[in-house]
Amino acid sequence: YFKKEAIDYAWELLTDVYGLDTSRIYATYFQGDESLGLEADLEAKDFWLQYLPEDRVIGCDATDNFWEMGETGPCGPCSEIHYDRIGNRDASALVNADDPDVIEIWNIVFIQYNRDDAGLSTLPNQHIDTGMGLERLVSLLQDKSSNYDIDIFQPLFREIEKYSQVGPYTGLVLEEDTTLKDTAYRAIADHVRTLSFAIADGAVPNNEGRGYVLRRILRRAARYGQQILNCEPGFFAKLVPVVVDTFGETYPELKEQQDTILEIIIEEEKAFATMLDRGIKYFSEMEDELKKDGKKEVPGDKAFFLYDTLGFPIDLTEQMAEEAGLILDVNAFESDLEAQKQRSRDARKAAKAGGAERFELIAEQTAWLADNSVEATIDDAKYEWDVETDAAVKAIFGADGFITDGSSIKAGQSVGLVLDKSSFYAEAGGQEADLGVIAVDGGSFTVTDVQVYGGFILHSGVVEEGELAVGSSVKCQVDYDRRRDVAPNHSMTHVLNAALRNVLGDGVEQRGSLCNEDKLRFDFSHKKAMSAKQLRATEEYCKKVIAEEQEVAANVMPLDDAKAIGGVRAVFGEVYPDPVRVVSVGGDTSIEFCGGTHVSNTAEAEAFALVEETAVAKGIRRISAVTKAAAKDAIEEGEKYAAKVGALEELSFDTPDLDKQAGGLRKELDEAFTSAVVKAELRVRIEGVQKKAVEAKKRALAAKVDKILNVVNEQIEEAVADNKKVLVLNVDIAADSKASQKVMNAAKKIAPDMAFLGLSEEEVGSGGKLMAFAVVPEAVAADGFKADDWVRATLAVCGGRGGGKPVSAQGQAAECSDINAVVEAANAFATENAVAAA
């Protein structure tokens, strides 16, 4: 259906179903635009005149009534439906005039055209894009002057009021809301709804794409709550149950995902709380400084610091600036941001292309290709192996655009080639592109990257020798040895997906993947780190599928038929072609929509090792794994470390420095390239050795301390007999804090009138950690000789630090190469403070 039916349906719904007053309804239509070469949409106008008088069917210009998604793409005239809240008047002059009582409630877009660099062209198939505002409609049905006065927001406002320190919501807007209190209420209520629904649908706050939109929304709400409403950190997550209670019956996924929503929001809110306080303080100080200097503009570098270091989205900084009566130097901020992004892009491109330039086509360039009769690249041969595909160069794209003068490119030049046919696999679906050579008579072109843009495959690379020109006949020579390392990684990614569902349950959803010649990487939804047992089961599942030599098959079929296959998996949010390619492993081990290159049998993967499991974002985990030779190396390395741990376990627990040996082996293991499963299991065994070694060491130290205490007691008694006022001793108690307390207690008991300082190396003569501890009689401390000053002065010699009270203090230094110098410093301090030193 098109214009007539869309307008008929809208009228029927609004008037017959919802019962809106027909005398208050106004409709707009596109009045035409000479600059666009478009006439007025009289067709839409005439359809509206069947329902409304002519004075309520209003022509508007392209600003209001020509809808476009961007600079290029589908677009067309639109027809808006407006409603007058007041009634009994002619409100036609108030339509599209930003009057709060004459509001747009519906927009029907007639998608008729496509815009590209050449201008507008008529689409072969036209359709409707329609949207209506739920809250706006409800405000009319409930006769409320604001969307936020409707019933659906009231439970949220009441809950926010519980945590606000500045009073309830009163509905003030614009200039009347001088404190921004009611603005904060509205923003928080709206944002908690958005986040709850988005997270329930599988989106997660992070630093990319839609995830960053959610993170910005959450941080904006947190700022409003803490700074404007004086809410305590953590208030925002407490609103989630109200959203679930309000919407859960209609949207059951909210109830099902409530725990996940809460968990994610709590963690995000907590992570931002500290930065929020710092950011508000930083902004306030900057605001005071600017106003003191009579300035009104927030510098771009300050905004970038808030963004890059303190996590403040730029729109949040801009909003805070507006509230403070300041403006933001957006251009300077965007310049800093773009410079940072360019550095990242350059680094990624250089790493990906081995330093060669990597080219990209945008809509303007793909349109140029189509306009110049270049057809989309035929890439059927990308699924074939060990073939040389004959092709012709159809276009050459360089740093200055397409080469159109017929000239050749010569050795050393980096360009992108568009061919009529290609056997190179272009990067897609997480699989990196094929590499190789495009051969031409007397020369060659090394392919460093392959991407597809609008059906045109662009082969980026550099001419090694000879020349190339548009029309040159070439041969595609894919590096099939490299592909033989990529393909098993892709096939085993499918198996890993199946293994995770088998081990963790059907709640596992793919969130991303990467397959290249070195490894496979798989991102998936899961709330917490996998246990060693789960990792073991996942790895064993994959190994078993390889050992069973299961067939890997690919079939192309209609999308609807493919979706009907039992157990078929698709990536959330991915749009698949029709027909679609279905890849199956072992018949039913794994069935997925996939356009990648695969092995024909899982035996070609040879071996499998799961080498890492880590967090990517809240609720998203990542597994990295390897196959073939890399997996065999990892397995062999694991066996080597298992033997080392076994040898360690054979040692007696009272072996000197056994805990250090275990710690060293643990560090070695952490850095080793081996199975994460083996690492997890061996860590547990090493920790067992460490624990028992430490316990044995403590027992030995306790026995040693008892003997040393006897010696210390004798030394203190001798000092008392010699009428000494201060005593400094090097005590061999391995820098143990509990033992030091026993020594100090002994000193206080035997010589209550003497100042005592003890020193102890963690390992005698090692040059490592040193502990200092001191007790000073109250009368001596009152005369100015204080224990904390004594410890600090003593440890300053070796870069240590200390603290405590005038009568009792302690401290330590990470390293001490000369214990005698420290003893001298301790005695020197005593002498300088008029105490007779020994």
mmCIF file with all atom_site columns, N, CA and C in Angstrom, residues 149-199:
data_model
loop_
_atom_site.group_PDB
_atom_site.id
_atom_site.type_symbol
_atom_site.label_atom_id
_atom_site.label_alt_id
_atom_site.label_comp_id
_atom_site.label_asym_id
_atom_site.label_entity_id
_atom_site.label_seq_id
_atom_site.pdbx_PDB_ins_code
_atom_site.Cartn_x
_atom_site.Cartn_y
_atom_site.Cartn_z
_atom_site.occupancy
_atom_site.B_iso_or_equiv
_atom_site.pdbx_formal_charge
_atom_site.auth_seq_id
_atom_site.auth_comp_id
_atom_site.auth_asym_id
_atom_site.auth_atom_id
_atom_site.pdbx_PDB_model_num
ATOM 1   N N  . ASP A 1 149 ? 3.102  14.068 32.355 1.00 0.00 ? 149 ASP A N  1
ATOM 2   C CA . ASP A 1 149 ? 1.985  14.070 33.309 1.00 0.00 ? 149 ASP A CA 1
ATOM 3   C C  . ASP A 1 149 ? 1.102  12.841 33.153 1.00 0.00 ? 149 ASP A C  1
ATOM 4   N N  . ILE A 1 150 ? 1.387  12.002 32.145 1.00 0.00 ? 150 ILE A N  1
ATOM 5   C CA . ILE A 1 150 ? 0.548  10.822 31.942 1.00 0.00 ? 150 ILE A CA 1
ATOM 6   C C  . ILE A 1 150 ? 0.821  9.778  33.014 1.00 0.00 ? 150 ILE A C  1
ATOM 7   N N  . ASP A 1 151 ? -0.097 8.835  33.152 1.00 0.00 ? 151 ASP A N  1
ATOM 8   C CA . ASP A 1 151 ? -0.043 7.879  34.269 1.00 0.00 ? 151 ASP A CA 1
ATOM 9   C C  . ASP A 1 151 ? 1.228  7.037  34.290 1.00 0.00 ? 151 ASP A C  1
ATOM 10  N N  . ILE A 1 152 ? 1.814  6.799  33.128 1.00 0.00 ? 152 ILE A N  1
ATOM 11  C CA . ILE A 1 152 ? 2.924  5.846  33.062 1.00 0.00 ? 152 ILE A CA 1
ATOM 12  C C  . ILE A 1 152 ? 4.188  6.362  33.752 1.00 0.00 ? 152 ILE A C  1
ATOM 13  N N  . PHE A 1 153 ? 4.331  7.681  33.907 1.00 0.00 ? 153 PHE A N  1
ATOM 14  C CA . PHE A 1 153 ? 5.520  8.243  34.544 1.00 0.00 ? 153 PHE A CA 1
ATOM 15  C C  . PHE A 1 153 ? 5.375  8.416  36.054 1.00 0.00 ? 153 PHE A C  1
ATOM 16  N N  . GLN A 1 154 ? 4.156  8.394  36.557 1.00 0.00 ? 154 GLN A N  1
ATOM 17  C CA . GLN A 1 154 ? 3.964  8.748  37.963 1.00 0.00 ? 154 GLN A CA 1
ATOM 18  C C  . GLN A 1 154 ? 4.634  7.789  38.953 1.00 0.00 ? 154 GLN A C  1
ATOM 19  N N  . PRO A 1 155 ? 4.581  6.469  38.739 1.00 0.00 ? 155 PRO A N  1
ATOM 20  C CA . PRO A 1 155 ? 5.296  5.579  39.677 1.00 0.00 ? 155 PRO A CA 1
ATOM 21  C C  . PRO A 1 155 ? 6.802  5.855  39.721 1.00 0.00 ? 155 PRO A C  1
ATOM 22  N N  . LEU A 1 156 ? 7.388  6.185  38.567 1.00 0.00 ? 156 LEU A N  1
ATOM 23  C CA . LEU A 1 156 ? 8.814  6.491  38.535 1.00 0.00 ? 156 LEU A CA 1
ATOM 24  C C  . LEU A 1 156 ? 9.117  7.781  39.298 1.00 0.00 ? 156 LEU A C  1
ATOM 25  N N  . PHE A 1 157 ? 8.290  8.805  39.121 1.00 0.00 ? 157 PHE A N  1
ATOM 26  C CA . PHE A 1 157 ? 8.509  10.066 39.837 1.00 0.00 ? 157 PHE A CA 1
ATOM 27  C C  . PHE A 1 157 ? 8.418  9.857  41.350 1.00 0.00 ? 157 PHE A C  1
ATOM 28  N N  . ARG A 1 158 ? 7.468  9.024  41.761 1.00 0.00 ? 158 ARG A N  1
ATOM 29  C CA . ARG A 1 158 ? 7.322  8.776  43.207 1.00 0.00 ? 158 ARG A CA 1
ATOM 30  C C  . ARG A 1 158 ? 8.549  8.036  43.748 1.00 0.00 ? 158 ARG A C  1
ATOM 31  N N  . GLU A 1 159 ? 9.105  7.130  42.956 1.00 0.00 ? 159 GLU A N  1
ATOM 32  C CA . GLU A 1 159 ? 10.286 6.390  43.404 1.00 0.00 ? 159 GLU A CA 1
ATOM 33  C C  . GLU A 1 159 ? 11.514 7.299  43.438 1.00 0.00 ? 159 GLU A C  1
ATOM 34  N N  . ILE A 1 160 ? 11.676 8.147  42.436 1.00 0.00 ? 160 ILE A N  1
ATOM 35  C CA . ILE A 1 160 ? 12.799 9.090  42.423 1.00 0.00 ? 160 ILE A CA 1
ATOM 36  C C  . ILE A 1 160 ? 12.731 10.009 43.638 1.00 0.00 ? 160 ILE A C  1
ATOM 37  N N  . GLU A 1 161 ? 11.519 10.407 44.009 1.00 0.00 ? 161 GLU A N  1
ATOM 38  C CA . GLU A 1 161 ? 11.332 11.315 45.152 1.00 0.00 ? 161 GLU A CA 1
ATOM 39  C C  . GLU A 1 161 ? 11.897 10.719 46.439 1.00 0.00 ? 161 GLU A C  1
ATOM 40  N N  . LYS A 1 162 ? 11.872 9.380  46.553 1.00 0.00 ? 162 LYS A N  1
ATOM 41  C CA . LYS A 1 162 ? 12.397 8.729  47.759 1.00 0.00 ? 162 LYS A CA 1
ATOM 42  C C  . LYS A 1 162 ? 13.891 8.999  47.944 1.00 0.00 ? 162 LYS A C  1
ATOM 43  N N  . TYR A 1 163 ? 14.616 9.185  46.843 1.00 0.00 ? 163 TYR A N  1
ATOM 44  C CA . TYR A 1 163 ? 16.067 9.341  46.915 1.00 0.00 ? 163 TYR A CA 1
ATOM 45  C C  . TYR A 1 163 ? 16.508 10.790 46.728 1.00 0.00 ? 163 TYR A C  1
ATOM 46  N N  . SER A 1 164 ? 15.580 11.640 46.270 1.00 0.00 ? 164 SER A N  1
ATOM 47  C CA . SER A 1 164 ? 15.901 13.044 46.060 1.00 0.00 ? 164 SER A CA 1
ATOM 48  C C  . SER A 1 164 ? 15.927 13.794 47.384 1.00 0.00 ? 164 SER A C  1
ATOM 49  N N  . GLN A 1 165 ? 16.863 14.726 47.509 1.00 0.00 ? 165 GLN A N  1
ATOM 50  C CA . GLN A 1 165 ? 16.958 15.545 48.716 1.00 0.00 ? 165 GLN A CA 1
ATOM 51  C C  . GLN A 1 165 ? 16.402 16.955 48.491 1.00 0.00 ? 165 GLN A C  1
ATOM 52  N N  . VAL A 1 166 ? 15.750 17.173 47.336 1.00 0.00 ? 166 VAL A N  1
ATOM 53  C CA . VAL A 1 166 ? 15.297 18.534 47.012 1.00 0.00 ? 166 VAL A CA 1
ATOM 54  C C  . VAL A 1 166 ? 13.802 18.619 46.743 1.00 0.00 ? 166 VAL A C  1
ATOM 55  N N  . GLY A 1 167 ? 13.051 17.602 47.152 1.00 0.00 ? 167 GLY A N  1
ATOM 56  C CA . GLY A 1 167 ? 11.601 17.691 47.041 1.00 0.00 ? 167 GLY A CA 1
ATOM 57  C C  . GLY A 1 167 ? 11.023 16.935 45.860 1.00 0.00 ? 167 GLY A C  1
ATOM 58  N N  . PRO A 1 168 ? 9.679  16.890 45.752 1.00 0.00 ? 168 PRO A N  1
ATOM 59  C CA . PRO A 1 168 ? 8.996  16.109 44.723 1.00 0.00 ? 168 PRO A CA 1
ATOM 60  C C  . PRO A 1 168 ? 8.972  16.818 43.365 1.00 0.00 ? 168 PRO A C  1
ATOM 61  N N  . TYR A 1 169 ? 8.512  16.075 42.370 1.00 0.00 ? 169 TYR A N  1
ATOM 62  C CA . TYR A 1 169 ? 8.340  16.609 41.018 1.00 0.00 ? 169 TYR A CA 1
ATOM 63  C C  . TYR A 1 169 ? 7.162  17.560 40.997 1.00 0.00 ? 169 TYR A C  1
ATOM 64  N N  . THR A 1 170 ? 7.367  18.735 40.375 1.00 0.00 ? 170 THR A N  1
ATOM 65  C CA . THR A 1 170 ? 6.283  19.740 40.334 1.00 0.00 ? 170 THR A CA 1
ATOM 66  C C  . THR A 1 170 ? 5.910  20.151 38.925 1.00 0.00 ? 170 THR A C  1
ATOM 67  N N  . GLY A 1 171 ? 6.558  19.580 37.902 1.00 0.00 ? 171 GLY A N  1
ATOM 68  C CA . GLY A 1 171 ? 6.141  19.822 36.527 1.00 0.00 ? 171 GLY A CA 1
ATOM 69  C C  . GLY A 1 171 ? 6.620  21.111 35.905 1.00 0.00 ? 171 GLY A C  1
ATOM 70  N N  . LEU A 1 172 ? 7.576  21.807 36.517 1.00 0.00 ? 172 LEU A N  1
ATOM 71  C CA . LEU A 1 172 ? 8.077  23.055 35.939 1.00 0.00 ? 172 LEU A CA 1
ATOM 72  C C  . LEU A 1 172 ? 8.946  22.770 34.723 1.00 0.00 ? 172 LEU A C  1
ATOM 73  N N  . VAL A 1 173 ? 8.866  23.664 33.729 1.00 0.00 ? 173 VAL A N  1
ATOM 74  C CA . VAL A 1 173 ? 9.640  23.473 32.506 1.00 0.00 ? 173 VAL A CA 1
ATOM 75  C C  . VAL A 1 173 ? 10.336 24.772 32.118 1.00 0.00 ? 173 VAL A C  1
ATOM 76  N N  . LEU A 1 174 ? 11.336 24.623 31.245 1.00 0.00 ? 174 LEU A N  1
ATOM 77  C CA . LEU A 1 174 ? 12.067 25.751 30.667 1.00 0.00 ? 174 LEU A CA 1
ATOM 78  C C  . LEU A 1 174 ? 12.542 26.732 31.737 1.00 0.00 ? 174 LEU A C  1
ATOM 79  N N  . GLU A 1 175 ? 12.279 28.057 31.530 1.00 0.00 ? 175 GLU A N  1
ATOM 80  C CA . GLU A 1 175 ? 12.812 29.072 32.439 1.00 0.00 ? 175 GLU A CA 1
ATOM 81  C C  . GLU A 1 175 ? 12.242 28.952 33.848 1.00 0.00 ? 175 GLU A C  1
ATOM 82  N N  . GLU A 1 176 ? 11.037 28.399 33.974 1.00 0.00 ? 176 GLU A N  1
ATOM 83  C CA . GLU A 1 176 ? 10.433 28.266 35.300 1.00 0.00 ? 176 GLU A CA 1
ATOM 84  C C  . GLU A 1 176 ? 11.194 27.275 36.175 1.00 0.00 ? 176 GLU A C  1
ATOM 85  N N  . ASP A 1 177 ? 11.836 26.310 35.545 1.00 0.00 ? 177 ASP A N  1
ATOM 86  C CA . ASP A 1 177 ? 12.571 25.283 36.301 1.00 0.00 ? 177 ASP A CA 1
ATOM 87  C C  . ASP A 1 177 ? 13.987 25.802 36.587 1.00 0.00 ? 177 ASP A C  1
ATOM 88  N N  . THR A 1 178 ? 14.068 26.793 37.430 1.00 0.00 ? 178 THR A N  1
ATOM 89  C CA . THR A 1 178 ? 15.345 27.490 37.656 1.00 0.00 ? 178 THR A CA 1
ATOM 90  C C  . THR A 1 178 ? 16.404 26.595 38.285 1.00 0.00 ? 178 THR A C  1
ATOM 91  N N  . THR A 1 179 ? 16.010 25.629 39.095 1.00 0.00 ? 179 THR A N  1
ATOM 92  C CA . THR A 1 179 ? 16.983 24.750 39.767 1.00 0.00 ? 179 THR A CA 1
ATOM 93  C C  . THR A 1 179 ? 17.280 23.490 38.955 1.00 0.00 ? 179 THR A C  1
ATOM 94  N N  . LEU A 1 180 ? 16.549 23.293 37.855 1.00 0.00 ? 180 LEU A N  1
ATOM 95  C CA . LEU A 1 180 ? 16.660 22.101 36.999 1.00 0.00 ? 180 LEU A CA 1
ATOM 96  C C  . LEU A 1 180 ? 16.183 20.831 37.697 1.00 0.00 ? 180 LEU A C  1
ATOM 97  N N  . LYS A 1 181 ? 15.510 20.994 38.817 1.00 0.00 ? 181 LYS A N  1
ATOM 98  C CA . LYS A 1 181 ? 15.025 19.821 39.555 1.00 0.00 ? 181 LYS A CA 1
ATOM 99  C C  . LYS A 1 181 ? 14.068 18.993 38.711 1.00 0.00 ? 181 LYS A C  1
ATOM 100 N N  . ASP A 1 182 ? 13.054 19.630 38.131 1.00 0.00 ? 182 ASP A N  1
ATOM 101 C CA . ASP A 1 182 ? 12.053 18.874 37.385 1.00 0.00 ? 182 ASP A CA 1
ATOM 102 C C  . ASP A 1 182 ? 12.627 18.334 36.070 1.00 0.00 ? 182 ASP A C  1
ATOM 103 N N  . THR A 1 183 ? 13.562 19.073 35.487 1.00 0.00 ? 183 THR A N  1
ATOM 104 C CA . THR A 1 183 ? 14.267 18.551 34.304 1.00 0.00 ? 183 THR A CA 1
ATOM 105 C C  . THR A 1 183 ? 14.993 17.262 34.670 1.00 0.00 ? 183 THR A C  1
ATOM 106 N N  . ALA A 1 184 ? 15.631 17.246 35.837 1.00 0.00 ? 184 ALA A N  1
ATOM 107 C CA . ALA A 1 184 ? 16.344 16.055 36.296 1.00 0.00 ? 184 ALA A CA 1
ATOM 108 C C  . ALA A 1 184 ? 15.382 14.888 36.481 1.00 0.00 ? 184 ALA A C  1
ATOM 109 N N  . TYR A 1 185 ? 14.224 15.140 37.115 1.00 0.00 ? 185 TYR A N  1
ATOM 110 C CA . TYR A 1 185 ? 13.219 14.081 37.280 1.00 0.00 ? 185 TYR A CA 1
ATOM 111 C C  . TYR A 1 185 ? 12.863 13.464 35.928 1.00 0.00 ? 185 TYR A C  1
ATOM 112 N N  . ARG A 1 186 ? 12.562 14.332 34.951 1.00 0.00 ? 186 ARG A N  1
ATOM 113 C CA . ARG A 1 186 ? 12.125 13.842 33.638 1.00 0.00 ? 186 ARG A CA 1
ATOM 114 C C  . ARG A 1 186 ? 13.219 13.045 32.945 1.00 0.00 ? 186 ARG A C  1
ATOM 115 N N  . ALA A 1 187 ? 14.447 13.586 32.965 1.00 0.00 ? 187 ALA A N  1
ATOM 116 C CA . ALA A 1 187 ? 15.551 12.905 32.294 1.00 0.00 ? 187 ALA A CA 1
ATOM 117 C C  . ALA A 1 187 ? 15.827 11.539 32.918 1.00 0.00 ? 187 ALA A C  1
ATOM 118 N N  . ILE A 1 188 ? 15.837 11.479 34.240 1.00 0.00 ? 188 ILE A N  1
ATOM 119 C CA . ILE A 1 188 ? 16.131 10.214 34.931 1.00 0.00 ? 188 ILE A CA 1
ATOM 120 C C  . ILE A 1 188 ? 15.060 9.176  34.635 1.00 0.00 ? 188 ILE A C  1
ATOM 121 N N  . ALA A 1 189 ? 13.797 9.592  34.684 1.00 0.00 ? 189 ALA A N  1
ATOM 122 C CA . ALA A 1 189 ? 12.694 8.655  34.417 1.00 0.00 ? 189 ALA A CA 1
ATOM 123 C C  . ALA A 1 189 ? 12.772 8.119  32.993 1.00 0.00 ? 189 ALA A C  1
ATOM 124 N N  . ASP A 1 190 ? 13.060 9.010  32.064 1.00 0.00 ? 190 ASP A N  1
ATOM 125 C CA . ASP A 1 190 ? 13.137 8.599  30.660 1.00 0.00 ? 190 ASP A CA 1
ATOM 126 C C  . ASP A 1 190 ? 14.332 7.673  30.427 1.00 0.00 ? 190 ASP A C  1
ATOM 127 N N  . HIS A 1 191 ? 15.459 8.015  31.051 1.00 0.00 ? 191 HIS A N  1
ATOM 128 C CA . HIS A 1 191 ? 16.677 7.247  30.809 1.00 0.00 ? 191 HIS A CA 1
ATOM 129 C C  . HIS A 1 191 ? 16.630 5.853  31.434 1.00 0.00 ? 191 HIS A C  1
ATOM 130 N N  . VAL A 1 192 ? 16.010 5.718  32.583 1.00 0.00 ? 192 VAL A N  1
ATOM 131 C CA . VAL A 1 192 ? 15.954 4.388  33.199 1.00 0.00 ? 192 VAL A CA 1
ATOM 132 C C  . VAL A 1 192 ? 15.045 3.474  32.378 1.00 0.00 ? 192 VAL A C  1
ATOM 133 N N  . ARG A 1 193 ? 14.018 4.036  31.745 1.00 0.00 ? 193 ARG A N  1
ATOM 134 C CA . ARG A 1 193 ? 13.189 3.235  30.830 1.00 0.00 ? 193 ARG A CA 1
ATOM 135 C C  . ARG A 1 193 ? 14.036 2.772  29.640 1.00 0.00 ? 193 ARG A C  1
ATOM 136 N N  . THR A 1 194 ? 14.744 3.712  29.033 1.00 0.00 ? 194 THR A N  1
ATOM 137 C CA . THR A 1 194 ? 15.556 3.392  27.855 1.00 0.00 ? 194 THR A CA 1
ATOM 138 C C  . THR A 1 194 ? 16.563 2.285  28.151 1.00 0.00 ? 194 THR A C  1
ATOM 139 N N  . LEU A 1 195 ? 17.293 2.440  29.243 1.00 0.00 ? 195 LEU A N  1
ATOM 140 C CA . LEU A 1 195 ? 18.318 1.456  29.588 1.00 0.00 ? 195 LEU A CA 1
ATOM 141 C C  . LEU A 1 195 ? 17.715 0.096  29.898 1.00 0.00 ? 195 LEU A C  1
ATOM 142 N N  . SER A 1 196 ? 16.613 0.073  30.609 1.00 0.00 ? 196 SER A N  1
ATOM 143 C CA . SER A 1 196 ? 15.983 -1.203 30.964 1.00 0.00 ? 196 SER A CA 1
ATOM 144 C C  . SER A 1 196 ? 15.550 -1.961 29.717 1.00 0.00 ? 196 SER A C  1
ATOM 145 N N  . PHE A 1 197 ? 14.900 -1.260 28.790 1.00 0.00 ? 197 PHE A N  1
ATOM 146 C CA . PHE A 1 197 ? 14.441 -1.921 27.568 1.00 0.00 ? 197 PHE A CA 1
ATOM 147 C C  . PHE A 1 197 ? 15.626 -2.357 26.708 1.00 0.00 ? 197 PHE A C  1
ATOM 148 N N  . ALA A 1 198 ? 16.625 -1.497 26.577 1.00 0.00 ? 198 ALA A N  1
ATOM 149 C CA . ALA A 1 198 ? 17.765 -1.821 25.708 1.00 0.00 ? 198 ALA A CA 1
ATOM 150 C C  . ALA A 1 198 ? 18.548 -3.015 26.228 1.00 0.00 ? 198 ALA A C  1
ATOM 151 N N  . ILE A 1 199 ? 18.801 -3.046 27.536 1.00 0.00 ? 199 ILE A N  1
ATOM 152 C CA . ILE A 1 199 ? 19.561 -4.163 28.113 1.00 0.00 ? 199 ILE A CA 1
ATOM 153 C C  . ILE A 1 199 ? 18.751 -5.453 28.021 1.00 0.00 ? 199 ILE A C  1
#
